[in-house]
Amino acid sequence: MRTLEAEVLTRRAHTDHEVHVRAPDTAAVLAFRSGRDGTGLVVLGPRTRASYFAPGDAPRCVTIRLRPGPAGAALGVTMRGLVDRVVLLRDLWGAAADTLLDRLAARDDAEVAHGLAGALEERVRAGSAADAARADLVDAAAGLLTGAGRVPEVARELGVSERHLRNLFHDAAGLSPKRYARIHRVRSVLAGAREEPWAELAAETGFYDQSHLSADFRAVMGVPPGAFRAGRLPAPVPCAWSRL
């Protein structure tokens, strides 16, 4: 089972006129970051709203995104407790996080990604068969929800009750199925063509209509879609990582 998704993000200093947009995300992320303030391993929980960060020197980052099913076993904590939070991996793993950081500090990006993935997958493999079965069920539900499936339909497809699905999914993903699907749809809009008409983009990304898209987009991005496309963004704030 493919558990993790590695992404290498090496950023340079922003210009004075740039604002870094961090989109909402259904996934928890483990990041190795290295900058002028040192190196560290940071966990970003699922994010329900976009963040806008002030220009400045951005650190080198190597990130691993976790699918909702195995995320809890990999990080050793329920996702409900990590939603909209940024914490040091040391706070979750203790001395094991420091050992991992020491091993990766002088490695290149590919080696860092491989090392992070290996450490997380080792923790997933140490789980029980019941843990693996629950993870598979949650991942299957996530796939159906992001394919525009509704909770009653997804529950029937997976052979479980709606109540069981909602509780299991919320514990594993940190988000209710409805919120999970909403964030995924908005991320799909962000990935869409920048000049595509909103009505067409709404139909392509699983919204009922353009009004539905606009309401959900504003709820998680903080501005209407038209304002976002035009670059009229909320006031930026300092990156939360710098305060850890």
PDB file of N, CA and C in Angstrom, residues 48-135:
ATOM      1  N   THR A  48      -7.743  23.814   7.592  1.00  0.00           N
ATOM      2  CA  THR A  48      -9.108  24.085   7.148  1.00  0.00           C
ATOM      3  C   THR A  48      -9.250  25.432   6.453  1.00  0.00           C
ATOM      4  N   ARG A  49      -8.247  26.299   6.583  1.00  0.00           N
ATOM      5  CA  ARG A  49      -8.288  27.614   5.945  1.00  0.00           C
ATOM      6  C   ARG A  49      -6.916  27.944   5.353  1.00  0.00           C
ATOM      7  N   ALA A  50      -6.928  28.775   4.347  1.00  0.00           N
ATOM      8  CA  ALA A  50      -5.679  29.215   3.737  1.00  0.00           C
ATOM      9  C   ALA A  50      -4.943  30.168   4.670  1.00  0.00           C
ATOM     10  N   SER A  51      -3.626  30.228   4.516  1.00  0.00           N
ATOM     11  CA  SER A  51      -2.790  31.177   5.246  1.00  0.00           C
ATOM     12  C   SER A  51      -2.005  32.002   4.238  1.00  0.00           C
ATOM     13  N   TYR A  52      -1.768  33.245   4.601  1.00  0.00           N
ATOM     14  CA  TYR A  52      -1.048  34.164   3.722  1.00  0.00           C
ATOM     15  C   TYR A  52       0.134  34.725   4.506  1.00  0.00           C
ATOM     16  N   PHE A  53       1.335  34.438   4.025  1.00  0.00           N
ATOM     17  CA  PHE A  53       2.532  34.771   4.775  1.00  0.00           C
ATOM     18  C   PHE A  53       3.301  35.917   4.132  1.00  0.00           C
ATOM     19  N   ALA A  54       3.903  36.710   5.003  1.00  0.00           N
ATOM     20  CA  ALA A  54       4.637  37.881   4.550  1.00  0.00           C
ATOM     21  C   ALA A  54       5.859  37.483   3.731  1.00  0.00           C
ATOM     22  N   PRO A  55       6.280  38.334   2.796  1.00  0.00           N
ATOM     23  CA  PRO A  55       7.495  38.048   2.030  1.00  0.00           C
ATOM     24  C   PRO A  55       8.705  37.930   2.947  1.00  0.00           C
ATOM     25  N   GLY A  56       9.693  37.218   2.480  1.00  0.00           N
ATOM     26  CA  GLY A  56      10.911  37.044   3.269  1.00  0.00           C
ATOM     27  C   GLY A  56      11.636  35.790   2.839  1.00  0.00           C
ATOM     28  N   ASP A  57      12.682  35.476   3.544  1.00  0.00           N
ATOM     29  CA  ASP A  57      13.458  34.283   3.215  1.00  0.00           C
ATOM     30  C   ASP A  57      12.687  33.039   3.612  1.00  0.00           C
ATOM     31  N   ALA A  58      12.402  32.190   2.655  1.00  0.00           N
ATOM     32  CA  ALA A  58      11.702  30.936   2.925  1.00  0.00           C
ATOM     33  C   ALA A  58      12.729  29.813   3.020  1.00  0.00           C
ATOM     34  N   PRO A  59      12.561  28.898   3.963  1.00  0.00           N
ATOM     35  CA  PRO A  59      13.550  27.839   4.126  1.00  0.00           C
ATOM     36  C   PRO A  59      13.443  26.777   3.031  1.00  0.00           C
ATOM     37  N   ARG A  60      14.501  26.031   2.880  1.00  0.00           N
ATOM     38  CA  ARG A  60      14.453  24.814   2.077  1.00  0.00           C
ATOM     39  C   ARG A  60      13.531  23.833   2.806  1.00  0.00           C
ATOM     40  N   CYS A  61      12.607  23.234   2.061  1.00  0.00           N
ATOM     41  CA  CYS A  61      11.658  22.300   2.675  1.00  0.00           C
ATOM     42  C   CYS A  61      11.582  21.020   1.868  1.00  0.00           C
ATOM     43  N   VAL A  62      11.579  19.902   2.554  1.00  0.00           N
ATOM     44  CA  VAL A  62      11.276  18.610   1.950  1.00  0.00           C
ATOM     45  C   VAL A  62      10.084  18.067   2.730  1.00  0.00           C
ATOM     46  N   THR A  63       8.979  17.842   2.057  1.00  0.00           N
ATOM     47  CA  THR A  63       7.754  17.478   2.764  1.00  0.00           C
ATOM     48  C   THR A  63       7.240  16.102   2.358  1.00  0.00           C
ATOM     49  N   ILE A  64       6.572  15.471   3.306  1.00  0.00           N
ATOM     50  CA  ILE A  64       5.899  14.200   3.075  1.00  0.00           C
ATOM     51  C   ILE A  64       4.433  14.389   3.461  1.00  0.00           C
ATOM     52  N   ARG A  65       3.533  14.200   2.510  1.00  0.00           N
ATOM     53  CA  ARG A  65       2.095  14.258   2.785  1.00  0.00           C
ATOM     54  C   ARG A  65       1.600  12.855   3.106  1.00  0.00           C
ATOM     55  N   LEU A  66       0.755  12.756   4.106  1.00  0.00           N
ATOM     56  CA  LEU A  66       0.239  11.456   4.534  1.00  0.00           C
ATOM     57  C   LEU A  66      -1.223  11.308   4.154  1.00  0.00           C
ATOM     58  N   ARG A  67      -1.546  10.177   3.584  1.00  0.00           N
ATOM     59  CA  ARG A  67      -2.945   9.890   3.335  1.00  0.00           C
ATOM     60  C   ARG A  67      -3.671   9.758   4.670  1.00  0.00           C
ATOM     61  N   PRO A  68      -4.977  10.042   4.722  1.00  0.00           N
ATOM     62  CA  PRO A  68      -5.683  10.072   6.011  1.00  0.00           C
ATOM     63  C   PRO A  68      -5.708   8.738   6.734  1.00  0.00           C
ATOM     64  N   GLY A  69      -5.767   7.629   6.003  1.00  0.00           N
ATOM     65  CA  GLY A  69      -5.839   6.327   6.659  1.00  0.00           C
ATOM     66  C   GLY A  69      -4.677   6.039   7.595  1.00  0.00           C
ATOM     67  N   PRO A  70      -3.443   6.067   7.109  1.00  0.00           N
ATOM     68  CA  PRO A  70      -2.292   5.726   7.954  1.00  0.00           C
ATOM     69  C   PRO A  70      -1.687   6.888   8.718  1.00  0.00           C
ATOM     70  N   ALA A  71      -2.231   8.098   8.603  1.00  0.00           N
ATOM     71  CA  ALA A  71      -1.582   9.269   9.202  1.00  0.00           C
ATOM     72  C   ALA A  71      -1.426   9.142  10.709  1.00  0.00           C
ATOM     73  N   GLY A  72      -2.475   8.682  11.392  1.00  0.00           N
ATOM     74  CA  GLY A  72      -2.414   8.571  12.846  1.00  0.00           C
ATOM     75  C   GLY A  72      -1.357   7.589  13.307  1.00  0.00           C
ATOM     76  N   ALA A  73      -1.289   6.443  12.644  1.00  0.00           N
ATOM     77  CA  ALA A  73      -0.282   5.451  13.014  1.00  0.00           C
ATOM     78  C   ALA A  73       1.121   5.957  12.717  1.00  0.00           C
ATOM     79  N   ALA A  74       1.280   6.689  11.623  1.00  0.00           N
ATOM     80  CA  ALA A  74       2.610   7.190  11.247  1.00  0.00           C
ATOM     81  C   ALA A  74       3.114   8.249  12.221  1.00  0.00           C
ATOM     82  N   LEU A  75       2.226   9.117  12.665  1.00  0.00           N
ATOM     83  CA  LEU A  75       2.650  10.217  13.532  1.00  0.00           C
ATOM     84  C   LEU A  75       2.475   9.903  15.009  1.00  0.00           C
ATOM     85  N   GLY A  76       1.671   8.887  15.320  1.00  0.00           N
ATOM     86  CA  GLY A  76       1.488   8.509  16.710  1.00  0.00           C
ATOM     87  C   GLY A  76       0.526   9.398  17.469  1.00  0.00           C
ATOM     88  N   VAL A  77      -0.423  10.016  16.761  1.00  0.00           N
ATOM     89  CA  VAL A  77      -1.389  10.908  17.402  1.00  0.00           C
ATOM     90  C   VAL A  77      -2.640  10.954  16.539  1.00  0.00           C
ATOM     91  N   THR A  78      -3.798  11.197  17.144  1.00  0.00           N
ATOM     92  CA  THR A  78      -5.015  11.317  16.352  1.00  0.00           C
ATOM     93  C   THR A  78      -5.005  12.643  15.601  1.00  0.00           C
ATOM     94  N   MET A  79      -5.554  12.632  14.405  1.00  0.00           N
ATOM     95  CA  MET A  79      -5.537  13.842  13.589  1.00  0.00           C
ATOM     96  C   MET A  79      -6.437  14.926  14.147  1.00  0.00           C
ATOM     97  N   ARG A  80      -7.447  14.575  14.929  1.00  0.00           N
ATOM     98  CA  ARG A  80      -8.320  15.612  15.495  1.00  0.00           C
ATOM     99  C   ARG A  80      -7.510  16.612  16.315  1.00  0.00           C
ATOM    100  N   GLY A  81      -6.459  16.126  16.966  1.00  0.00           N
ATOM    101  CA  GLY A  81      -5.649  16.999  17.797  1.00  0.00           C
ATOM    102  C   GLY A  81      -4.642  17.832  17.039  1.00  0.00           C
ATOM    103  N   LEU A  82      -4.516  17.604  15.725  1.00  0.00           N
ATOM    104  CA  LEU A  82      -3.528  18.343  14.932  1.00  0.00           C
ATOM    105  C   LEU A  82      -4.141  19.327  13.944  1.00  0.00           C
ATOM    106  N   VAL A  83      -5.463  19.332  13.825  1.00  0.00           N
ATOM    107  CA  VAL A  83      -6.101  20.195  12.832  1.00  0.00           C
ATOM    108  C   VAL A  83      -5.747  21.658  13.083  1.00  0.00           C
ATOM    109  N   ASP A  84      -5.268  22.312  12.036  1.00  0.00           N
ATOM    110  CA  ASP A  84      -4.895  23.728  12.072  1.00  0.00           C
ATOM    111  C   ASP A  84      -3.785  24.027  13.086  1.00  0.00           C
ATOM    112  N   ARG A  85      -2.938  23.036  13.337  1.00  0.00           N
ATOM    113  CA  ARG A  85      -1.812  23.242  14.244  1.00  0.00           C
ATOM    114  C   ARG A  85      -0.492  22.945  13.538  1.00  0.00           C
ATOM    115  N   VAL A  86       0.572  23.561  14.027  1.00  0.00           N
ATOM    116  CA  VAL A  86       1.934  23.279  13.581  1.00  0.00           C
ATOM    117  C   VAL A  86       2.732  22.924  14.824  1.00  0.00           C
ATOM    118  N   VAL A  87       3.319  21.727  14.844  1.00  0.00           N
ATOM    119  CA  VAL A  87       4.059  21.272  16.023  1.00  0.00           C
ATOM    120  C   VAL A  87       5.395  20.682  15.595  1.00  0.00           C
ATOM    121  N   LEU A  88       6.339  20.680  16.500  1.00  0.00           N
ATOM    122  CA  LEU A  88       7.601  20.005  16.253  1.00  0.00           C
ATOM    123  C   LEU A  88       7.395  18.491  16.332  1.00  0.00           C
ATOM    124  N   LEU A  89       8.057  17.746  15.447  1.00  0.00           N
ATOM    125  CA  LEU A  89       7.964  16.291  15.510  1.00  0.00           C
ATOM    126  C   LEU A  89       8.461  15.786  16.860  1.00  0.00           C
ATOM    127  N   ARG A  90       9.401  16.492  17.464  1.00  0.00           N
ATOM    128  CA  ARG A  90       9.913  16.109  18.780  1.00  0.00           C
ATOM    129  C   ARG A  90       8.794  16.028  19.822  1.00  0.00           C
ATOM    130  N   ASP A  91       7.772  16.874  19.668  1.00  0.00           N
ATOM    131  CA  ASP A  91       6.658  16.860  20.612  1.00  0.00           C
ATOM    132  C   ASP A  91       5.820  15.588  20.497  1.00  0.00           C
ATOM    133  N   LEU A  92       5.920  14.912  19.356  1.00  0.00           N
ATOM    134  CA  LEU A  92       5.158  13.685  19.137  1.00  0.00           C
ATOM    135  C   LEU A  92       6.004  12.434  19.330  1.00  0.00           C
ATOM    136  N   TRP A  93       7.267  12.484  18.910  1.00  0.00           N
ATOM    137  CA  TRP A  93       8.128  11.307  18.911  1.00  0.00           C
ATOM    138  C   TRP A  93       9.205  11.339  19.981  1.00  0.00           C
ATOM    139  N   GLY A  94       9.409  12.456  20.618  1.00  0.00           N
ATOM    140  CA  GLY A  94      10.462  12.545  21.611  1.00  0.00           C
ATOM    141  C   GLY A  94      11.846  12.439  20.989  1.00  0.00           C
ATOM    142  N   ALA A  95      12.733  11.693  21.661  1.00  0.00           N
ATOM    143  CA  ALA A  95      14.133  11.595  21.237  1.00  0.00           C
ATOM    144  C   ALA A  95      14.280  10.971  19.854  1.00  0.00           C
ATOM    145  N   ALA A  96      13.316  10.151  19.436  1.00  0.00           N
ATOM    146  CA  ALA A  96      13.403   9.533  18.102  1.00  0.00           C
ATOM    147  C   ALA A  96      13.410  10.589  17.008  1.00  0.00           C
ATOM    148  N   ALA A  97      12.727  11.701  17.219  1.00  0.00           N
ATOM    149  CA  ALA A  97      12.722  12.771  16.223  1.00  0.00           C
ATOM    150  C   ALA A  97      14.090  13.429  16.128  1.00  0.00           C
ATOM    151  N   ASP A  98      14.746  13.622  17.264  1.00  0.00           N
ATOM    152  CA  ASP A  98      16.086  14.220  17.246  1.00  0.00           C
ATOM    153  C   ASP A  98      17.089  13.303  16.548  1.00  0.00           C
ATOM    154  N   THR A  99      16.947  11.991  16.778  1.00  0.00           N
ATOM    155  CA  THR A  99      17.828  11.023  16.114  1.00  0.00           C
ATOM    156  C   THR A  99      17.644  11.074  14.606  1.00  0.00           C
ATOM    157  N   LEU A 100      16.383  11.151  14.171  1.00  0.00           N
ATOM    158  CA  LEU A 100      16.095  11.221  12.741  1.00  0.00           C
ATOM    159  C   LEU A 100      16.649  12.510  12.149  1.00  0.00           C
ATOM    160  N   LEU A 101      16.468  13.619  12.828  1.00  0.00           N
ATOM    161  CA  LEU A 101      16.973  14.899  12.324  1.00  0.00           C
ATOM    162  C   LEU A 101      18.489  14.872  12.195  1.00  0.00           C
ATOM    163  N   ASP A 102      19.177  14.323  13.174  1.00  0.00           N
ATOM    164  CA  ASP A 102      20.639  14.234  13.109  1.00  0.00           C
ATOM    165  C   ASP A 102      21.077  13.408  11.907  1.00  0.00           C
ATOM    166  N   ARG A 103      20.332  12.352  11.614  1.00  0.00           N
ATOM    167  CA  ARG A 103      20.695  11.475  10.498  1.00  0.00           C
ATOM    168  C   ARG A 103      20.485  12.151   9.144  1.00  0.00           C
ATOM    169  N   LEU A 104      19.531  13.093   9.071  1.00  0.00           N
ATOM    170  CA  LEU A 104      19.167  13.685   7.790  1.00  0.00           C
ATOM    171  C   LEU A 104      19.799  15.051   7.545  1.00  0.00           C
ATOM    172  N   ALA A 105      20.357  15.659   8.579  1.00  0.00           N
ATOM    173  CA  ALA A 105      20.757  17.067   8.514  1.00  0.00           C
ATOM    174  C   ALA A 105      21.697  17.379   7.352  1.00  0.00           C
ATOM    175  N   ALA A 106      22.631  16.481   7.032  1.00  0.00           N
ATOM    176  CA  ALA A 106      23.620  16.761   5.992  1.00  0.00           C
ATOM    177  C   ALA A 106      23.287  16.092   4.652  1.00  0.00           C
ATOM    178  N   ARG A 107      22.088  15.537   4.514  1.00  0.00           N
ATOM    179  CA  ARG A 107      21.721  14.807   3.293  1.00  0.00           C
ATOM    180  C   ARG A 107      21.117  15.741   2.250  1.00  0.00           C
ATOM    181  N   ASP A 108      21.110  15.256   0.986  1.00  0.00           N
ATOM    182  CA  ASP A 108      20.467  16.038  -0.059  1.00  0.00           C
ATOM    183  C   ASP A 108      18.955  15.789  -0.034  1.00  0.00           C
ATOM    184  N   ASP A 109      18.217  16.513  -0.889  1.00  0.00           N
ATOM    185  CA  ASP A 109      16.758  16.465  -0.829  1.00  0.00           C
ATOM    186  C   ASP A 109      16.202  15.060  -1.026  1.00  0.00           C
ATOM    187  N   ALA A 110      16.726  14.337  -2.011  1.00  0.00           N
ATOM    188  CA  ALA A 110      16.217  12.996  -2.285  1.00  0.00           C
ATOM    189  C   ALA A 110      16.460  12.062  -1.100  1.00  0.00           C
ATOM    190  N   GLU A 111      17.615  12.182  -0.476  1.00  0.00           N
ATOM    191  CA  GLU A 111      17.932  11.340   0.674  1.00  0.00           C
ATOM    192  C   GLU A 111      17.065  11.703   1.877  1.00  0.00           C
ATOM    193  N   VAL A 112      16.792  12.994   2.040  1.00  0.00           N
ATOM    194  CA  VAL A 112      15.912  13.417   3.131  1.00  0.00           C
ATOM    195  C   VAL A 112      14.512  12.848   2.927  1.00  0.00           C
ATOM    196  N   ALA A 113      13.980  12.966   1.714  1.00  0.00           N
ATOM    197  CA  ALA A 113      12.640  12.435   1.430  1.00  0.00           C
ATOM    198  C   ALA A 113      12.585  10.938   1.697  1.00  0.00           C
ATOM    199  N   HIS A 114      13.615  10.224   1.262  1.00  0.00           N
ATOM    200  CA  HIS A 114      13.659   8.775   1.471  1.00  0.00           C
ATOM    201  C   HIS A 114      13.717   8.448   2.960  1.00  0.00           C
ATOM    202  N   GLY A 115      14.513   9.200   3.712  1.00  0.00           N
ATOM    203  CA  GLY A 115      14.636   8.947   5.144  1.00  0.00           C
ATOM    204  C   GLY A 115      13.362   9.237   5.901  1.00  0.00           C
ATOM    205  N   LEU A 116      12.685  10.336   5.562  1.00  0.00           N
ATOM    206  CA  LEU A 116      11.414  10.658   6.213  1.00  0.00           C
ATOM    207  C   LEU A 116      10.369   9.590   5.925  1.00  0.00           C
ATOM    208  N   ALA A 117      10.263   9.203   4.652  1.00  0.00           N
ATOM    209  CA  ALA A 117       9.279   8.196   4.276  1.00  0.00           C
ATOM    210  C   ALA A 117       9.545   6.876   4.988  1.00  0.00           C
ATOM    211  N   GLY A 118      10.815   6.483   5.050  1.00  0.00           N
ATOM    212  CA  GLY A 118      11.153   5.230   5.708  1.00  0.00           C
ATOM    213  C   GLY A 118      10.790   5.232   7.182  1.00  0.00           C
ATOM    214  N   ALA A 119      11.045   6.337   7.874  1.00  0.00           N
ATOM    215  CA  ALA A 119      10.728   6.427   9.300  1.00  0.00           C
ATOM    216  C   ALA A 119       9.224   6.359   9.540  1.00  0.00           C
ATOM    217  N   LEU A 120       8.451   7.030   8.697  1.00  0.00           N
ATOM    218  CA  LEU A 120       6.997   7.011   8.847  1.00  0.00           C
ATOM    219  C   LEU A 120       6.420   5.639   8.520  1.00  0.00           C
ATOM    220  N   GLU A 121       6.900   5.046   7.439  1.00  0.00           N
ATOM    221  CA  GLU A 121       6.374   3.739   7.037  1.00  0.00           C
ATOM    222  C   GLU A 121       6.712   2.658   8.057  1.00  0.00           C
ATOM    223  N   GLU A 122       7.848   2.778   8.707  1.00  0.00           N
ATOM    224  CA  GLU A 122       8.202   1.817   9.749  1.00  0.00           C
ATOM    225  C   GLU A 122       7.175   1.846  10.874  1.00  0.00           C
ATOM    226  N   ARG A 123       6.712   3.028  11.216  1.00  0.00           N
ATOM    227  CA  ARG A 123       5.705   3.140  12.268  1.00  0.00           C
ATOM    228  C   ARG A 123       4.356   2.594  11.815  1.00  0.00           C
ATOM    229  N   VAL A 124       4.024   2.794  10.560  1.00  0.00           N
ATOM    230  CA  VAL A 124       2.766   2.244  10.041  1.00  0.00           C
ATOM    231  C   VAL A 124       2.810   0.717  10.053  1.00  0.00           C
ATOM    232  N   ARG A 125       3.931   0.146   9.635  1.00  0.00           N
ATOM    233  CA  ARG A 125       4.057  -1.316   9.588  1.00  0.00           C
ATOM    234  C   ARG A 125       3.995  -1.945  10.973  1.00  0.00           C
ATOM    235  N   ALA A 126       4.345  -1.179  12.002  1.00  0.00           N
ATOM    236  CA  ALA A 126       4.321  -1.713  13.361  1.00  0.00           C
ATOM    237  C   ALA A 126       2.902  -1.816  13.914  1.00  0.00           C
ATOM    238  N   GLY A 127       1.933  -1.276  13.209  1.00  0.00           N
ATOM    239  CA  GLY A 127       0.550  -1.331  13.668  1.00  0.00           C
ATOM    240  C   GLY A 127      -0.058  -2.710  13.499  1.00  0.00           C
ATOM    241  N   SER A 128      -1.249  -2.879  14.035  1.00  0.00           N
ATOM    242  CA  SER A 128      -1.945  -4.162  13.989  1.00  0.00           C
ATOM    243  C   SER A 128      -2.691  -4.333  12.669  1.00  0.00           C
ATOM    244  N   ALA A 129      -3.172  -5.561  12.453  1.00  0.00           N
ATOM    245  CA  ALA A 129      -3.987  -5.834  11.265  1.00  0.00           C
ATOM    246  C   ALA A 129      -5.277  -5.019  11.301  1.00  0.00           C
ATOM    247  N   ALA A 130      -5.831  -4.821  12.495  1.00  0.00           N
ATOM    248  CA  ALA A 130      -7.050  -4.018  12.619  1.00  0.00           C
ATOM    249  C   ALA A 130      -6.779  -2.569  12.231  1.00  0.00           C
ATOM    250  N   ASP A 131      -5.600  -2.056  12.626  1.00  0.00           N
ATOM    251  CA  ASP A 131      -5.218  -0.690  12.234  1.00  0.00           C
ATOM    252  C   ASP A 131      -5.133  -0.568  10.716  1.00  0.00           C
ATOM    253  N   ALA A 132      -4.535  -1.574  10.093  1.00  0.00           N
ATOM    254  CA  ALA A 132      -4.389  -1.552   8.634  1.00  0.00           C
ATOM    255  C   ALA A 132      -5.749  -1.608   7.950  1.00  0.00           C
ATOM    256  N   ALA A 133      -6.678  -2.397   8.483  1.00  0.00           N
ATOM    257  CA  ALA A 133      -8.009  -2.504   7.894  1.00  0.00           C
ATOM    258  C   ALA A 133      -8.756  -1.173   7.997  1.00  0.00           C
ATOM    259  N   ARG A 134      -8.645  -0.522   9.153  1.00  0.00           N
ATOM    260  CA  ARG A 134      -9.291   0.788   9.316  1.00  0.00           C
ATOM    261  C   ARG A 134      -8.679   1.814   8.367  1.00  0.00           C
ATOM    262  N   ALA A 135      -7.359   1.773   8.222  1.00  0.00           N
ATOM    263  CA  ALA A 135      -6.695   2.707   7.314  1.00  0.00           C
ATOM    264  C   ALA A 135      -7.170   2.517   5.883  1.00  0.00           C
TER     265      ALA A 135
END
